[in-house]
Tab-separated table of C-alpha atoms in Angstrom:
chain	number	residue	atom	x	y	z
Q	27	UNK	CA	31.998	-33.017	-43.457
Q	28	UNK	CA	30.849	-29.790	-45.202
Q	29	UNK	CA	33.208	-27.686	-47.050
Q	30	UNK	CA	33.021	-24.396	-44.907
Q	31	UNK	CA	34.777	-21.089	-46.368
Q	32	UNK	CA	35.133	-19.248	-43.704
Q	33	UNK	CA	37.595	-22.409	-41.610
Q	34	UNK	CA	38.999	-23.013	-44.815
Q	35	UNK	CA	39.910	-19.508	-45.933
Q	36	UNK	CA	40.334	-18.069	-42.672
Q	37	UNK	CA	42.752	-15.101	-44.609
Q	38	UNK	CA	39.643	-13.743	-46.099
Q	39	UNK	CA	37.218	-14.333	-43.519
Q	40	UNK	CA	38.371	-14.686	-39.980
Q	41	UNK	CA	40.845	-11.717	-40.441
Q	42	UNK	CA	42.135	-10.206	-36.709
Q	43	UNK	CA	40.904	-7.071	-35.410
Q	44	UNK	CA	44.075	-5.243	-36.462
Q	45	UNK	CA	44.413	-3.882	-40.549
Q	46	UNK	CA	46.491	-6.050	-42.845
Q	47	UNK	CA	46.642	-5.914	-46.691
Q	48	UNK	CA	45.739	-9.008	-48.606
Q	49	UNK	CA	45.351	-9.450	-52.630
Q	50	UNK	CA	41.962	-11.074	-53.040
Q	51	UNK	CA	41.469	-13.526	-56.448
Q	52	UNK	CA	38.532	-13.640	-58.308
Q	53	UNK	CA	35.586	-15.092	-56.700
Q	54	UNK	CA	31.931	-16.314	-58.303
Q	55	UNK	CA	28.749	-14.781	-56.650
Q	56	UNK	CA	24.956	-14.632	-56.481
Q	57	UNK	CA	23.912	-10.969	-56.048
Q	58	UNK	CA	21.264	-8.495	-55.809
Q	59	UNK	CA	21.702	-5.186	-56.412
Q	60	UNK	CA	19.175	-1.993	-55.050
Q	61	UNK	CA	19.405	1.166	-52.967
Q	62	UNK	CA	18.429	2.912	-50.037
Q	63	UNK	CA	18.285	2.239	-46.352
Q	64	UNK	CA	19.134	-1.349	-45.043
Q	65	UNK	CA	17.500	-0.850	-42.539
Q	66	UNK	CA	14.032	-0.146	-43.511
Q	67	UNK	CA	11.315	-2.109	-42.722
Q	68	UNK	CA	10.190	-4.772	-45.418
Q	69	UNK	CA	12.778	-2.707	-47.849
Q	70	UNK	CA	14.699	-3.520	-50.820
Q	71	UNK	CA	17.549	-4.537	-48.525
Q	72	UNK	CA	16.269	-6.723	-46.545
Q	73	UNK	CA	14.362	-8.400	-49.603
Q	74	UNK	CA	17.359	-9.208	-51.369
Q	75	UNK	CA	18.553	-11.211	-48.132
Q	76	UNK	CA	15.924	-13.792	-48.721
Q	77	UNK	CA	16.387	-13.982	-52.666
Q	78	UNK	CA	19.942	-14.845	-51.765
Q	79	UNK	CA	19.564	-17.539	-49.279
Q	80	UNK	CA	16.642	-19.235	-51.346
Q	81	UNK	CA	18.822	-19.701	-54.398
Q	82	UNK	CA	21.839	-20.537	-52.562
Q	83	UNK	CA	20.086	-22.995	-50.540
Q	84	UNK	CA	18.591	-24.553	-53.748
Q	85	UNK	CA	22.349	-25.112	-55.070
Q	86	UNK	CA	23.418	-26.612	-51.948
Q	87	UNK	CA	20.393	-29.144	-51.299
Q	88	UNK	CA	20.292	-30.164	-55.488
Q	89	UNK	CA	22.274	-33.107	-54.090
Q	90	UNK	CA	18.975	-34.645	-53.203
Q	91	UNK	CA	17.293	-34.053	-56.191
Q	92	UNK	CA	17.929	-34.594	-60.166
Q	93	UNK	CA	20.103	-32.140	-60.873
Q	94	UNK	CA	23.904	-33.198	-60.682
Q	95	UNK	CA	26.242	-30.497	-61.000
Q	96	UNK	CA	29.593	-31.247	-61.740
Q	97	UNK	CA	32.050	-31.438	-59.050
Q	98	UNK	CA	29.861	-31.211	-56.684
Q	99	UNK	CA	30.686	-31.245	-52.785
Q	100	UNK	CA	29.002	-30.286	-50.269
Q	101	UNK	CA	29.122	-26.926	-48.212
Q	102	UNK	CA	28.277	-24.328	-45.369
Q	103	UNK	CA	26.531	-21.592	-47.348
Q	104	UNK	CA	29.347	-19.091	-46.820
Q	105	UNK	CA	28.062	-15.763	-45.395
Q	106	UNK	CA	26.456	-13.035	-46.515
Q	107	UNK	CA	28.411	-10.206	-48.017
Q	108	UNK	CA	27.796	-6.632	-49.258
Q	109	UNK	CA	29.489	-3.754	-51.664
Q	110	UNK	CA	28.315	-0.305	-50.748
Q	111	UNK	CA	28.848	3.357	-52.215
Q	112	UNK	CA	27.213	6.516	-52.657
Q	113	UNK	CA	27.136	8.866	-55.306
Q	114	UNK	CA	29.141	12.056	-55.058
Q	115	UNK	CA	30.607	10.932	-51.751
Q	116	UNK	CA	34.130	9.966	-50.965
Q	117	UNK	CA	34.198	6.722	-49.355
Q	118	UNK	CA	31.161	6.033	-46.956
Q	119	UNK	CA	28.911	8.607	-45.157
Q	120	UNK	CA	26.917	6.142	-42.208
Q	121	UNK	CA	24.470	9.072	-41.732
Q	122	UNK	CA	23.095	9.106	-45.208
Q	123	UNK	CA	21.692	5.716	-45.354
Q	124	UNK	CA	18.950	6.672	-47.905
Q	125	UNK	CA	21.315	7.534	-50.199
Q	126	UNK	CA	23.590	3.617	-49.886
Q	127	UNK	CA	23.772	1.834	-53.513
Q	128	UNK	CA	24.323	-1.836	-52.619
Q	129	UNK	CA	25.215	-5.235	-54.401
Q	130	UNK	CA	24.137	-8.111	-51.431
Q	131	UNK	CA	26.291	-11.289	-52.301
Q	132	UNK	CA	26.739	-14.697	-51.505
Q	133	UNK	CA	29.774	-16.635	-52.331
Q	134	UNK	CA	29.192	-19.491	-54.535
Q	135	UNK	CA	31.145	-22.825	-54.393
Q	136	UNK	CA	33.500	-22.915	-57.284
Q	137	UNK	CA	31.854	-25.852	-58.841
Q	138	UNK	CA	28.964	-23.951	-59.924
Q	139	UNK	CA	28.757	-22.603	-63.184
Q	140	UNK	CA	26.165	-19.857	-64.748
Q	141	UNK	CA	24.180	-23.039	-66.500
Q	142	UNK	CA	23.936	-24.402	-62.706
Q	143	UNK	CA	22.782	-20.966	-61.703
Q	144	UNK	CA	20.444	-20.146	-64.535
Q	145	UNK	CA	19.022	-23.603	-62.949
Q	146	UNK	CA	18.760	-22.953	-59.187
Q	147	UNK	CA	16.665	-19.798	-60.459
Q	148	UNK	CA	14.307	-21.566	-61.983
Q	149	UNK	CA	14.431	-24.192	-59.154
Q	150	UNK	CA	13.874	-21.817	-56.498
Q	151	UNK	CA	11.036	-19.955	-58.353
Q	152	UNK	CA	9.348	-23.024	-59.693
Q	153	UNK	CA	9.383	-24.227	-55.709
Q	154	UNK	CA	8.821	-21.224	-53.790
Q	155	UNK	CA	6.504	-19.131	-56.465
Q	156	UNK	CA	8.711	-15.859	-55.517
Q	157	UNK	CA	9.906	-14.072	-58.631
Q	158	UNK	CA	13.733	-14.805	-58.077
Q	159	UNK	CA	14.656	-13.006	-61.175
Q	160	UNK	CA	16.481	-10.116	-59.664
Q	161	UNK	CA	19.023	-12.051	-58.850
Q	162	UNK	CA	21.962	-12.527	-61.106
Q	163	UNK	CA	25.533	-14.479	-61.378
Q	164	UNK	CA	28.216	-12.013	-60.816
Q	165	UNK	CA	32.466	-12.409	-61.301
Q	166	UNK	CA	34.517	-10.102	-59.371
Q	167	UNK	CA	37.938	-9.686	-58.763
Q	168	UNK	CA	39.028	-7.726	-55.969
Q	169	UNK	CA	42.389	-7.510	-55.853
Q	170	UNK	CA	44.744	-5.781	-53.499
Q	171	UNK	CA	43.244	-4.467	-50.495
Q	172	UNK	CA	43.129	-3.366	-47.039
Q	173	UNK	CA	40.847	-5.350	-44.261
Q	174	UNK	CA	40.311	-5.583	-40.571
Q	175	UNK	CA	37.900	-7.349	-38.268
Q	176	UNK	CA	35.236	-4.732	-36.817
Q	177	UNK	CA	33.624	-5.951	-33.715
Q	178	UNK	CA	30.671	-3.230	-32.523
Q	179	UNK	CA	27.643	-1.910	-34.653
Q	180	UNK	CA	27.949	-0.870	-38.040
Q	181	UNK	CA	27.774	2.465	-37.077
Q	182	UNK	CA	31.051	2.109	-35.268
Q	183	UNK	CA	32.824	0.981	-38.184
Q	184	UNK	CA	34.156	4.614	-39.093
Q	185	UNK	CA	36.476	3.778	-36.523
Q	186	UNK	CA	37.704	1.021	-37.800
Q	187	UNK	CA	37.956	2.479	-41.553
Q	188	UNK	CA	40.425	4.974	-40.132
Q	189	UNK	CA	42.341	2.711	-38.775
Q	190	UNK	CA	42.836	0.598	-41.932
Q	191	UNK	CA	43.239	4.217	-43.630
Q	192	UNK	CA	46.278	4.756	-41.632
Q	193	UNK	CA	48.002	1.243	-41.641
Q	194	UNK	CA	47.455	1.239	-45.795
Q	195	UNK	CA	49.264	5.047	-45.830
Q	196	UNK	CA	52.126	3.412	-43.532
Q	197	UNK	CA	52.564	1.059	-46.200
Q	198	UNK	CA	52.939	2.891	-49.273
Q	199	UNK	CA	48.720	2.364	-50.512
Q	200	UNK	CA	46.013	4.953	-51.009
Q	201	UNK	CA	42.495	4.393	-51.089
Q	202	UNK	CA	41.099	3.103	-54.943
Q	203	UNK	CA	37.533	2.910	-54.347
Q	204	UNK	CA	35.917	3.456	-57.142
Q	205	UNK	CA	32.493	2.248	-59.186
Q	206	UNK	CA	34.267	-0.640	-59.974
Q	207	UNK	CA	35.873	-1.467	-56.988
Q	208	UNK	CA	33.699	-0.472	-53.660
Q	209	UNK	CA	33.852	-0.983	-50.299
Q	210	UNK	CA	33.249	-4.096	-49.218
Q	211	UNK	CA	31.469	-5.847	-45.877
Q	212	UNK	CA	31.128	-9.463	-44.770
Q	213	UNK	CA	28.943	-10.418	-41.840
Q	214	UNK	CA	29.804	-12.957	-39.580
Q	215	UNK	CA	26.969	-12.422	-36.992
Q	216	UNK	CA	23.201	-12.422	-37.367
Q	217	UNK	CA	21.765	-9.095	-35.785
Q	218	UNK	CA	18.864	-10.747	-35.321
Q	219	UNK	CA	20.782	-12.935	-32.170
Q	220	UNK	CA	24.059	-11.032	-31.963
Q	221	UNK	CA	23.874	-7.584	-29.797
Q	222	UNK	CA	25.441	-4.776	-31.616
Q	223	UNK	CA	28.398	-4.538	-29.389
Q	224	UNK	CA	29.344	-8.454	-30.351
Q	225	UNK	CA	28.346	-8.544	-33.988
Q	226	UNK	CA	31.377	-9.269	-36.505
Q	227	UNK	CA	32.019	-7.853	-39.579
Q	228	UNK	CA	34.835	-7.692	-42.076
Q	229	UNK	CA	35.970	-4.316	-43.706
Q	230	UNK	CA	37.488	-4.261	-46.973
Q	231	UNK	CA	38.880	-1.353	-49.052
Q	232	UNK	CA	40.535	-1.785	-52.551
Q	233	UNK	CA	43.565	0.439	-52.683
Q	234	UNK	CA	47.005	0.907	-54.798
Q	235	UNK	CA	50.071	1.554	-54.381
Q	236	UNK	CA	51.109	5.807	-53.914
């Protein structure tokens, strides 16, 4: 059976809809960075979604092909994930959309090393003729932080921010969002099939003790 993150690490994925504080370790990713308005129509945003999957994908069906990466097992392509900030603003302002900096992220496997994604690169250019070289092998450790399951849009999730705001300041924690540690979004539904009112998403905020 596949290895699937999100059963297997259910601390960092399946969290419950009320704020806890977790220490995250160092994961391995595939990422795109770009800017402006996720939403937009055939935007950078929704671009980097399909450079993601394609080399992920690539890594997870090399099993049939000639490349053998060490260690190898195989796995549910864990999902999509995304660091956000603005310049100038505190935290994150949901009306200024045009102005979102973004890093779109998928987890990789541990197994995989930059050599095996240097390949998949190549792989998934050579196969799909799509210029896959925005996308790059990124380390990140994300340390202690405050997280909550959000269930509604993501224009809802100001909500839900303030309520992890106020269970971190119960505990001793302020906010530590900074350039090199951002806030921080996995989604667990596909808006494309999930109504807004149903679609789950996990909220993360570094922060530090007061």
């Amino acid at each position: 059976m596949a290895f699937d993150f999100k059963k297997e690490y259910k601390e960092y994925y399946m969290p419950k809809d009320k704020p806890s504080i977790i220490t995250v370790p160092k994961m391995n990713y595939i990422a795109v960075r770009g800017q402006g308005d996720p939403n937009a129509e055939d935007g950078e945003y929704k671009q980097s979604i399909g450079l993601l999957y394609g080399v992920a994908y690539t890594i997870k069906m090399s099993k049939k092909g000639d490349r053998k990466i060490d260690g190898f097992y195989d796995f549910v392509v864990p999902p999509l994930e995304g660091f956000w900030w603005q310049d100038g603003i505190e935290g994150i302002d949901y009306d200024r959309k045009e102005s979102f900096h973004w890093i779109s992220v998928i987890r990789l496997p541990d197994f995989v090393s930059k050599s095996d994604f240097e390949w998949a690169v190549e792989e998934a250019t050579r196969k799909k003729t799509t210029d896959f070289s925005a996308v790059e092998y990124m380390e990140y450790d994300e340390g202690i932080c405050v997280q909550c399951m959000h269930i509604g849009s993501y224009d809802e999730e100001p909500a839900t921010v303030a309520r992890m705001h106020e269970h971190m300041e119960s505990q001793g924690y302020a906010v530590d969002i900074s350039t090199d540690r951002m806030h921080h979004e996995i989604y667990l539904s596909d808006p494309r099939k999930v109504p807004p009112e149903k679609r789950k998403t996990v909220i993360r905020h570094p922060i530090k003790k007061q």
